[in-house]
XYZ file of C-alpha atoms in Angstrom:
649
model
C -45.311 -84.885 -171.321
C -42.620 -83.603 -169.110
C -41.378 -81.325 -171.941
C -44.975 -80.011 -172.310
C -45.141 -79.414 -168.697
C -41.839 -77.412 -168.636
C -43.128 -75.334 -171.532
C -46.298 -74.779 -169.457
C -44.275 -73.885 -166.549
C -42.199 -71.502 -168.544
C -45.409 -69.925 -169.921
C -46.717 -69.742 -166.355
C -43.571 -68.155 -165.174
C -43.672 -65.552 -168.065
C -47.296 -64.909 -167.157
C -46.292 -64.519 -163.484
C -43.481 -62.052 -164.435
C -46.036 -60.155 -166.619
C -48.441 -60.043 -163.765
C -45.568 -59.043 -161.398
C -44.545 -56.419 -163.942
C -48.190 -55.185 -164.028
C -48.424 -55.025 -160.269
C -45.086 -53.259 -160.129
C -46.128 -50.870 -162.865
C -49.356 -50.073 -160.869
C -47.277 -49.598 -157.709
C -44.912 -47.338 -159.647
C -47.499 -44.808 -160.110
C -47.124 -43.974 -156.255
C -43.339 -44.174 -156.177
C -40.773 -41.681 -157.305
C -39.464 -41.668 -160.779
C -36.064 -42.965 -159.625
C -37.630 -45.987 -157.976
C -39.781 -46.791 -161.099
C -36.864 -46.662 -163.386
C -35.015 -49.051 -160.916
C -37.895 -51.482 -160.884
C -38.150 -51.564 -164.689
C -34.530 -52.305 -164.862
C -34.997 -55.268 -162.436
C -37.875 -56.645 -164.602
C -35.976 -56.280 -167.832
C -33.133 -58.187 -166.191
C -35.476 -60.957 -165.207
C -36.791 -61.043 -168.781
C -33.353 -61.403 -170.266
C -32.500 -64.133 -167.731
C -35.650 -66.130 -168.690
C -34.812 -65.595 -172.336
C -31.357 -66.916 -171.877
C -32.656 -70.100 -169.886
C -35.153 -70.756 -172.480
C -32.821 -70.569 -175.342
C -30.600 -73.296 -173.765
C -33.654 -75.758 -173.861
C -35.509 -74.593 -176.937
C -33.711 -77.137 -179.335
C -34.156 -79.952 -176.934
C -37.901 -79.185 -176.685
C -38.178 -79.208 -180.512
C -36.122 -82.492 -180.937
C -38.368 -83.998 -178.258
C -41.523 -82.785 -179.853
C -40.219 -84.372 -183.168
C -39.498 -87.758 -181.505
C -42.932 -87.812 -180.030
C -44.484 -87.054 -183.459
C -42.299 -89.777 -185.012
C -43.267 -92.291 -182.330
C -46.911 -91.499 -182.950
C -46.394 -92.174 -186.659
C -44.475 -95.355 -186.086
C -47.340 -96.538 -183.749
C -49.838 -95.880 -186.530
C -47.549 -97.694 -188.938
C -47.167 -100.522 -186.497
C -50.944 -100.717 -186.201
C -51.327 -100.818 -189.924
C -48.628 -103.607 -190.186
C -50.485 -105.452 -187.392
C -53.673 -105.162 -189.299
C -51.819 -106.320 -192.507
C -50.182 -109.052 -190.586
C -53.370 -110.216 -189.258
C -54.895 -110.264 -192.838
C -51.780 -112.242 -194.086
C -52.195 -114.607 -191.353
C -55.781 -115.163 -192.294
C -54.866 -115.461 -195.882
C -52.078 -118.091 -194.981
C -54.464 -119.937 -192.947
C -56.691 -120.168 -196.049
C -53.507 -121.430 -198.078
C -50.857 -120.151 -200.805
C -47.121 -119.702 -201.120
C -46.888 -116.113 -202.501
C -48.043 -114.623 -199.395
C -45.455 -116.427 -197.282
C -42.624 -114.416 -198.724
C -44.618 -111.270 -197.949
C -45.140 -112.378 -194.417
C -41.466 -112.821 -194.056
C -40.657 -109.465 -195.466
C -43.176 -107.881 -193.154
C -41.818 -109.776 -190.122
C -38.244 -108.344 -190.802
C -39.752 -104.816 -191.171
C -41.617 -105.288 -187.914
C -38.358 -106.213 -186.096
C -36.551 -103.270 -187.500
C -39.554 -100.939 -186.464
C -39.502 -102.655 -183.006
C -35.832 -101.994 -182.646
C -36.165 -98.325 -183.677
C -39.124 -98.007 -181.249
C -36.895 -99.432 -178.406
C -34.257 -96.851 -179.460
C -36.750 -94.047 -179.297
C -38.050 -95.106 -175.955
C -34.509 -95.001 -174.730
C -33.915 -91.563 -176.068
C -37.214 -90.519 -174.548
C -36.119 -91.687 -171.140
C -32.872 -89.810 -171.331
C -34.826 -86.674 -172.367
C -37.273 -87.198 -169.426
C -34.282 -87.362 -167.017
C -32.822 -84.220 -168.634
C -36.148 -82.462 -168.119
C -36.311 -83.626 -164.449
C -32.951 -82.066 -164.040
C -33.911 -78.881 -165.627
C -37.041 -78.812 -163.522
C -34.856 -79.036 -160.372
C -32.592 -76.156 -161.715
C -35.740 -73.948 -162.337
C -37.027 -74.723 -158.773
C -33.600 -73.614 -157.430
C -33.647 -70.589 -159.580
C -37.211 -69.860 -158.354
C -35.907 -70.219 -154.751
C -33.036 -67.881 -155.466
C -35.459 -65.344 -157.086
C -37.617 -65.534 -153.986
C -34.562 -64.796 -151.744
C -33.566 -61.917 -153.996
C -37.159 -60.523 -153.822
C -37.129 -60.844 -150.133
C -33.685 -58.956 -150.032
C -34.979 -56.374 -152.349
C -37.991 -55.866 -150.033
C -35.781 -55.528 -147.005
C -33.424 -53.051 -148.829
C -36.513 -51.039 -149.897
C -37.733 -50.880 -146.211
C -34.405 -49.777 -145.202
C -34.245 -47.402 -147.894
C -37.687 -45.817 -146.908
C -36.413 -45.717 -143.235
C -33.301 -43.945 -144.245
C -35.145 -41.346 -146.311
C -37.576 -40.854 -143.287
C -34.291 -40.211 -141.193
C -32.895 -37.926 -143.924
C -36.012 -35.850 -143.799
C -35.789 -35.587 -140.007
C -32.219 -34.510 -140.218
C -33.137 -32.028 -142.870
C -35.718 -30.527 -140.518
C -33.353 -30.640 -137.699
C -30.744 -28.773 -139.815
C -33.172 -26.125 -140.734
C -33.991 -25.676 -137.072
C -30.228 -25.419 -136.235
C -29.688 -22.905 -139.009
C -32.345 -20.791 -137.527
C -30.918 -21.221 -134.067
C -27.513 -20.315 -135.424
C -28.953 -17.173 -136.981
C -30.433 -16.184 -133.719
C -27.089 -16.889 -131.794
C -25.288 -14.838 -134.565
C -27.597 -11.945 -133.923
C -27.180 -12.227 -130.292
C -23.373 -12.485 -130.668
C -23.408 -9.283 -132.806
C -25.407 -7.532 -130.092
C -23.004 -8.762 -127.434
C -20.101 -7.600 -129.585
C -21.561 -4.190 -129.866
C -22.184 -4.034 -126.183
C -18.675 -5.392 -125.468
C -17.159 -2.814 -127.744
C -19.025 -0.042 -125.965
C -17.944 -1.278 -122.618
C -14.460 -1.687 -123.956
C -14.575 1.972 -125.165
C -15.776 3.096 -121.636
C -12.938 1.032 -120.012
C -10.454 2.795 -122.286
C -11.892 6.111 -121.188
C -11.634 5.124 -117.729
C -8.060 3.865 -118.087
C -7.111 7.118 -119.903
C -8.578 9.108 -117.052
C -6.813 6.685 -114.676
C -3.465 7.311 -116.519
C -4.121 11.074 -116.507
C -4.656 10.937 -112.678
C -1.605 8.748 -112.353
C 0.512 11.177 -114.197
C -0.663 13.995 -112.077
C -0.177 11.997 -108.961
C 3.471 11.133 -110.206
C 4.165 14.756 -110.942
C 3.024 15.725 -107.490
C 5.075 12.985 -105.987
C 8.095 13.997 -108.108
C 7.677 17.595 -106.730
C 7.554 16.273 -103.174
C 10.515 13.994 -103.730
C 12.505 16.956 -105.259
C 11.544 19.093 -102.265
C 12.483 16.284 -99.808
C 15.674 15.694 -101.674
C 16.545 19.560 -101.441
C 15.729 19.403 -97.649
C 17.935 16.294 -97.177
C 20.637 17.861 -99.083
C 20.577 21.002 -97.044
C 20.429 18.945 -93.867
C 23.223 16.728 -94.917
C 25.290 19.926 -95.741
C 24.439 21.466 -92.451
C 25.419 18.351 -90.596
C 28.492 17.775 -92.646
C 29.610 21.325 -91.839
C 28.835 20.732 -88.128
C 30.650 17.510 -88.128
C 33.581 19.114 -89.669
C 33.524 21.823 -87.046
C 33.264 19.278 -84.260
C 36.325 17.348 -85.820
C 38.271 20.563 -85.943
C 37.284 21.384 -82.377
C 38.297 17.894 -81.376
C 41.690 18.360 -82.998
C 42.244 21.648 -81.339
C 41.364 20.145 -77.954
C 42.854 16.598 -77.780
C 42.905 16.306 -74.049
C 39.288 17.239 -73.479
C 37.599 14.767 -71.254
C 34.141 15.744 -72.331
C 34.534 14.574 -75.973
C 37.101 11.617 -75.990
C 38.304 10.912 -79.622
C 38.459 7.400 -81.057
C 40.569 7.028 -84.032
C 39.072 5.279 -87.090
C 40.976 2.791 -89.089
C 41.642 5.300 -91.661
C 43.269 7.588 -89.192
C 40.465 10.294 -89.115
C 39.428 11.156 -85.449
C 35.769 10.695 -84.759
C 33.618 11.577 -81.723
C 32.458 8.421 -79.778
C 29.185 10.101 -78.967
C 28.378 10.874 -82.505
C 24.872 9.723 -83.443
C 23.870 7.853 -86.656
C 21.924 10.629 -87.825
C 25.231 12.653 -88.242
C 26.404 10.130 -90.849
C 23.180 8.891 -92.684
C 20.455 11.514 -92.629
C 17.458 11.729 -90.382
C 17.141 9.340 -87.475
C 15.028 6.375 -87.970
C 15.090 2.641 -88.868
C 17.663 1.255 -91.137
C 15.193 0.650 -93.809
C 14.601 4.447 -94.251
C 18.302 5.121 -95.027
C 18.736 4.460 -98.806
C 21.881 3.883 -100.742
C 21.923 7.405 -102.195
C 21.794 9.062 -98.763
C 24.491 6.716 -97.348
C 26.777 7.249 -100.339
C 26.079 10.978 -100.432
C 26.914 11.346 -96.748
C 30.174 9.334 -97.143
C 31.091 11.381 -100.066
C 30.514 14.662 -98.457
C 32.460 13.524 -95.509
C 35.206 11.903 -97.436
C 34.982 8.568 -95.651
C 35.543 5.055 -96.977
C 33.612 1.960 -95.960
C 35.467 1.162 -92.893
C 35.597 4.677 -91.680
C 31.882 4.935 -92.009
C 31.284 1.706 -90.179
C 33.554 2.972 -87.359
C 31.716 6.262 -87.172
C 28.244 4.684 -87.385
C 28.655 1.628 -85.056
C 31.511 2.486 -82.786
C 29.817 5.774 -81.950
C 27.625 4.200 -79.445
C 25.049 2.343 -81.742
C 24.960 -1.500 -81.792
C 22.999 -3.334 -84.386
C 21.102 -6.263 -83.020
C 24.302 -7.410 -81.132
C 25.750 -8.343 -84.456
C 28.285 -5.477 -85.072
C 30.477 -4.789 -81.990
C 33.180 -2.130 -81.561
C 36.582 -2.800 -82.888
C 35.251 -5.268 -85.405
C 36.495 -5.282 -89.052
C 33.084 -6.027 -90.562
C 32.693 -4.689 -94.108
C 29.870 -2.799 -95.546
C 29.046 -5.725 -97.681
C 28.401 -7.948 -94.659
C 25.956 -5.404 -93.369
C 24.223 -5.057 -96.556
C 23.889 -8.914 -97.012
C 22.345 -8.938 -93.441
C 19.849 -6.436 -94.416
C 20.900 -3.765 -91.937
C 21.577 -0.997 -94.437
C 18.508 -1.682 -96.710
C 15.581 -3.726 -97.543
C 16.099 -7.371 -96.464
C 16.558 -10.160 -99.170
C 13.920 -12.690 -99.963
C 15.943 -15.747 -98.666
C 12.994 -17.969 -97.549
C 11.019 -20.298 -99.803
C 7.358 -19.234 -99.532
C 6.051 -21.893 -101.814
C 7.145 -24.163 -104.759
C 5.239 -26.077 -107.419
C 5.603 -27.878 -110.723
C 4.648 -25.149 -113.169
C 4.700 -26.968 -116.484
C 4.991 -30.362 -118.068
C 8.254 -29.505 -119.609
C 10.982 -26.795 -119.195
C 9.647 -23.378 -117.916
C 10.742 -20.401 -119.883
C 9.051 -17.193 -118.517
C 7.661 -15.735 -115.211
C 5.998 -12.464 -114.445
C 4.095 -10.976 -111.501
C 0.842 -9.205 -111.814
C 0.973 -5.556 -111.146
C -2.187 -5.434 -108.999
C -2.460 -8.706 -107.077
C -0.250 -11.504 -105.828
C -0.466 -13.577 -108.797
C 2.207 -15.102 -111.018
C 2.089 -16.035 -114.675
C 4.317 -18.663 -116.142
C 5.121 -19.871 -119.721
C 6.648 -23.145 -120.753
C 7.626 -25.449 -123.502
C 4.156 -27.230 -123.160
C 2.623 -24.379 -125.129
C 0.645 -23.169 -122.072
C 0.392 -19.926 -120.071
C -0.645 -20.677 -116.458
C -1.780 -18.285 -113.700
C -0.931 -19.075 -110.019
C -2.515 -17.458 -107.075
C 0.325 -16.967 -104.776
C -1.674 -14.872 -102.171
C -3.736 -18.042 -101.374
C -0.714 -20.278 -101.557
C -2.374 -22.696 -103.868
C -0.211 -25.105 -105.822
C -2.926 -25.649 -108.406
C -3.142 -23.228 -111.238
C -5.809 -20.569 -111.170
C -6.208 -20.693 -114.979
C -4.493 -22.430 -117.961
C -4.405 -20.186 -121.089
C -4.239 -22.141 -124.273
C -4.129 -21.336 -127.975
C -0.366 -21.386 -128.674
C 0.956 -24.292 -131.018
C 4.495 -24.013 -129.742
C 6.445 -23.314 -126.776
C 5.989 -19.905 -124.865
C 9.083 -17.651 -124.721
C 7.770 -14.537 -122.614
C 4.801 -13.344 -120.552
C 3.769 -9.936 -119.557
C 0.876 -8.093 -117.941
C -0.534 -4.565 -118.895
C -0.484 -1.960 -116.045
C -3.955 -2.821 -114.904
C -3.358 -6.483 -114.664
C -6.478 -7.238 -116.870
C -4.603 -8.500 -119.972
C -1.673 -10.831 -120.367
C 0.475 -10.925 -123.354
C 2.490 -14.011 -124.457
C 4.907 -14.740 -127.277
C 5.591 -18.062 -128.786
C 7.741 -20.180 -131.174
C 5.010 -20.529 -133.643
C 5.892 -17.055 -134.918
C 2.955 -15.289 -133.105
C 1.928 -13.421 -130.091
C -1.451 -13.575 -128.187
C -3.429 -11.506 -125.745
C -5.633 -13.119 -123.076
C -8.010 -11.563 -120.560
C -7.275 -12.468 -116.893
C -11.030 -12.144 -115.843
C -12.365 -14.891 -118.021
C -9.207 -16.484 -119.295
C -10.243 -16.076 -122.961
C -8.064 -15.508 -125.962
C -8.739 -12.062 -127.383
C -6.163 -11.535 -130.080
C -3.732 -13.424 -132.101
C -0.896 -11.449 -133.703
C 0.764 -13.213 -136.690
C 3.068 -11.842 -139.250
C 6.691 -12.695 -138.076
C 8.728 -15.059 -139.994
C 10.681 -16.173 -136.919
C 9.911 -17.265 -133.384
C 8.743 -14.204 -131.333
C 10.926 -13.675 -128.157
C 9.356 -10.712 -126.367
C 6.358 -8.392 -126.398
C 5.310 -5.245 -124.570
C 2.516 -2.923 -124.322
C 2.899 0.519 -126.010
C 0.436 3.296 -125.341
C -1.825 0.514 -123.738
C -4.164 -1.045 -124.233
C -4.008 0.227 -127.816
C -0.686 -0.995 -129.112
C 1.774 -3.760 -128.661
C 5.308 -4.118 -129.847
C 6.901 -7.513 -130.623
C 10.421 -8.537 -131.163
C 11.536 -11.616 -133.184
C 14.276 -13.794 -134.521
C 13.327 -12.555 -138.031
C 15.337 -9.372 -137.285
C 12.368 -7.120 -137.056
C 10.126 -5.294 -134.560
C 6.434 -4.987 -135.230
C 4.067 -2.578 -133.760
C 0.430 -3.739 -133.606
C -2.904 -1.896 -133.272
C -5.111 -4.042 -131.015
C -8.259 -2.287 -132.296
C -7.843 -3.473 -135.883
C -5.472 -6.465 -134.887
C -3.060 -5.386 -137.736
C 0.687 -4.526 -137.882
C 0.891 -0.763 -138.332
C 4.790 -0.480 -138.516
C 7.728 -2.763 -139.010
C 11.211 -1.699 -137.828
C 14.165 -3.551 -139.352
C 16.817 -4.178 -136.649
C 19.376 -6.171 -138.771
C 19.736 -8.733 -135.953
C 17.511 -11.139 -133.976
C 15.794 -9.492 -131.118
C 15.983 -11.393 -127.821
C 14.166 -8.970 -125.495
C 12.711 -5.475 -125.422
C 11.125 -2.894 -122.992
C 9.333 0.285 -123.299
C 10.001 3.559 -121.255
C 6.450 3.367 -119.885
C 2.908 2.613 -120.992
C 2.500 6.026 -122.485
C 6.082 6.480 -123.654
C 7.278 6.636 -127.299
C 10.709 4.920 -126.801
C 11.215 1.178 -127.360
C 14.450 -0.460 -126.195
C 15.484 -3.754 -127.745
C 18.387 -6.053 -127.082
C 19.898 -8.117 -129.970
C 22.303 -11.022 -130.818
C 24.663 -8.561 -132.610
C 25.587 -7.271 -129.159
C 23.600 -3.972 -129.544
C 21.047 -2.321 -127.470
C 18.869 -0.275 -129.893
C 16.694 2.647 -128.979
C 13.608 3.402 -131.246
C 11.377 6.412 -131.322
C 7.921 5.269 -132.507
C 7.216 8.727 -133.814
C 9.971 8.414 -136.380
C 10.941 5.715 -138.708
C 14.679 5.956 -137.839
C 16.572 4.259 -135.060
C 17.448 6.824 -132.399
C 20.661 5.410 -130.951
C 22.345 2.214 -130.023
C 24.886 0.948 -127.321
C 27.367 -1.797 -127.950
C 27.822 -4.662 -125.387
C 30.693 -7.110 -125.179
C 28.543 -10.061 -126.108
C 25.017 -11.014 -127.233
C 22.187 -9.661 -125.074
C 19.745 -12.103 -123.422
C 17.402 -9.753 -121.348
C 16.547 -6.074 -120.634
C 14.788 -4.612 -117.625
C 13.943 -0.975 -116.834
C 13.592 0.760 -113.491
C 10.287 2.365 -112.678
C 11.658 5.888 -113.066
C 12.964 4.877 -116.484
C 16.360 6.180 -115.706
C 18.332 2.915 -115.456
C 18.469 -0.136 -117.494
C 19.956 -3.554 -116.696
C 21.188 -5.847 -119.499
C 22.172 -9.535 -119.024
C 24.990 -10.303 -121.410
C 26.091 -13.803 -122.635
C 29.738 -13.175 -121.260
C 28.126 -13.929 -117.825
C 27.857 -10.301 -116.744
C 24.955 -7.935 -115.996
C 25.494 -4.324 -117.054
C 23.736 -1.381 -115.446
C 23.092 1.517 -117.768
C 22.344 5.178 -116.957
C 19.852 6.159 -119.835
C 20.415 9.888 -119.154
C 23.959 9.390 -120.287
C 23.435 6.178 -122.369
C 26.535 4.780 -120.609
C 27.285 1.658 -118.599
C 27.909 2.679 -115.055
C 28.300 -0.729 -113.400
C 29.076 -4.356 -114.162
C 27.818 -7.308 -111.998
C 29.705 -10.695 -112.002
C 30.817 -13.598 -109.915
C 33.250 -16.336 -110.453
C 30.301 -18.959 -110.056
C 27.721 -17.019 -112.059
C 27.001 -18.265 -115.526
C 24.093 -17.069 -117.696
C 21.899 -20.222 -118.231
C 20.691 -19.692 -121.695
C 20.255 -17.218 -124.667
C 16.979 -16.058 -123.245
C 17.913 -15.883 -119.510
C 15.911 -12.962 -117.724
C 17.252 -10.583 -115.026
C 14.965 -8.298 -112.968
C 15.116 -5.104 -110.928
C 13.251 -5.129 -107.612
C 10.438 -2.615 -106.999
C 12.782 0.145 -105.682
C 15.442 -0.465 -108.360
C 17.965 -0.943 -105.608
C 18.657 -4.703 -106.222
C 19.242 -6.978 -109.315
C 18.438 -10.642 -109.431
C 19.329 -13.230 -112.083
C 19.423 -16.883 -112.266
C 22.379 -18.980 -113.012
C 23.328 -22.271 -114.836
C 24.167 -23.924 -111.605
C 20.600 -23.493 -110.285
C 21.315 -20.584 -107.886
C 19.944 -17.156 -107.968
C 22.332 -14.165 -107.433
C 21.134 -10.865 -105.872
C 23.482 -7.822 -106.346
C 23.010 -4.363 -104.764
C 22.978 -1.543 -107.411
C 26.115 -0.125 -105.621
C 27.986 -3.061 -107.125
C 28.479 -5.826 -104.475
C 26.730 -9.271 -104.297
C 24.335 -9.327 -101.304
C 23.303 -12.956 -101.345
C 23.090 -16.115 -103.303
C 19.788 -18.262 -103.178
C 20.815 -21.808 -103.348
C 18.130 -23.198 -101.184
C 18.303 -26.260 -99.183
C 17.217 -29.960 -99.359
C 15.282 -32.186 -97.114
C 16.292 -35.720 -97.549
C 16.364 -36.643 -101.223
C 13.829 -33.749 -102.177
C 15.493 -30.614 -103.190
C 13.820 -27.275 -102.252
C 15.619 -25.376 -104.944
C 16.318 -25.453 -108.648
C 18.395 -28.559 -109.547
C 19.080 -27.269 -112.981
C 19.683 -23.898 -114.695
C 17.324 -21.050 -113.835
C 15.891 -19.377 -116.880
C 13.948 -16.434 -115.485
C 13.239 -14.421 -112.335
C 10.791 -11.750 -111.648
C 10.431 -9.341 -108.627
C 7.112 -8.597 -107.275
C 6.216 -4.873 -107.795
C 3.956 -4.918 -104.557
C 6.085 -6.965 -102.088
C 9.522 -8.212 -101.443
C 8.993 -11.521 -103.147
C 10.943 -13.137 -105.987
C 9.576 -15.852 -108.472
C 11.810 -18.093 -110.526
C 11.444 -20.790 -112.976
C 13.967 -23.008 -114.807
C 14.695 -26.215 -116.737
C 13.564 -28.393 -113.866
C 9.865 -27.405 -114.612
C 9.787 -25.959 -111.068
C 8.590 -22.629 -109.997
C 9.824 -21.318 -106.591
C 8.612 -18.171 -104.755
C 10.987 -16.556 -102.376
C 9.974 -14.200 -99.635
C 11.519 -12.316 -96.794
C 9.204 -13.525 -94.185
């Protein structure tokens, strides 16, 4: 009976699956094609599993059915034998010997049938136990199927939820695309407006340059006129001085004009005024080096004779120089009595970069300094407010910064990097405007040419490239044959580029032609160049620990500056002219800054001082210095990450 029950359960399970299949087929009409196929696949798998499980028990069920049929037949045979036995017993009771033998035979047969029946009952019990075990397994499989169906339902629910989320994301994506299109249209409109404003700004800058050129021409005319007047006045006073000296020689015993001999032996009047030796009367700051040297040359006086004539003739300078002293002109210059005072006081100091600082440059229009360092950043510092926090941090470079420079309006800043590129930022909004890539070596220097239209860059790939910022493209490449370490241009409107190279040559380039104009050979490789405002003089720092002063009108070295303690700090150490081109500053490997007068002597050395254990100066090599174009201030950076601003007050 258990086997029949199992068969019935199997049939009912198959019927349930068929019903489930029908229900699912009905629900498939509302689902997508993909989900219907998936459900059909699940039903097919269930059918295969049911078929496999039934195959395992099919033979057992057949054998069990045969045993049951055999038991039924034995029961009927047993019943017949019982009837026959009863008949035989009745016959025996009535008498006869023949039937006794038949009875014995039937009894043996009955015993054999009983043994066979006992064995069949035993086998039936075993089969029943097997059926019970199989029923348990079926129940377990049903439970597992139920769990799978529950998990399937959960997965379907999660799938539906994810599909809803995907639809929401698709709708959100469409909205974002529409918004992006709107923003692109607005950006295009703003680009057009910006281009228009930029064109207007260029026109204003062109007009400004034109007016500046006119102003410079007028000033040049005024300066030429004043120079002529000064030369005429110097000649007249020189002639008068010679006449006075001749009169003093002819009248040695005169009590009115006693003569005081100078160290050189030339007799001078004690009541001679300073104006007789230096030009018009006024403050010492108004007496420039050209006037002093011109007067000394015209009179034929050396340093000591000039000092005697100027200061022993009745003029005392702040009680520092007294009559009969042997003070030299170098001492007076260093004290600031014969020219602009030196910026010897530390105005402010701050940590400029996380690593070594490579470059520093003053803004041409405000008291602001730009620095560049190995931390790949260009930083702007508001010196006018004395703030030690950066006004802005300009990023975009993927390697250390080698040089920084402003345009003449202070609106743009140009930086070069070790990542083979140069970049242009706007100072107003601190945004990266242009990235100039095309060199195959690190870019060491960049300057504006015909600003703000063109930029020239110099690189270690032995080339100079001229870039058009309107198309952001290289329009010309000049092959120098040696790594360029620094460069400068004659002015923002000029056509001459000057570059310094590792092969010890200064090269001059005319951008109107493709050929190199000229070159000047130095004794060692060149680390930096700087041009005076009038574009007549060029200073060149050389790796043999000297600084050369060149007269560009002659293309000749006219002076060399050096000191026994002065050492160029690195291959890109930068020297700088002051605003009047009367002084030269350069940092040294010992952390000091040396300031020379263009006449050839060392005026002062900025070594700073220390308070306790905290140094107020550069403790390591100074890499670059920059003189403010609007004030007597000097900025310096070095390997110690520190930037120091020096001032004269």
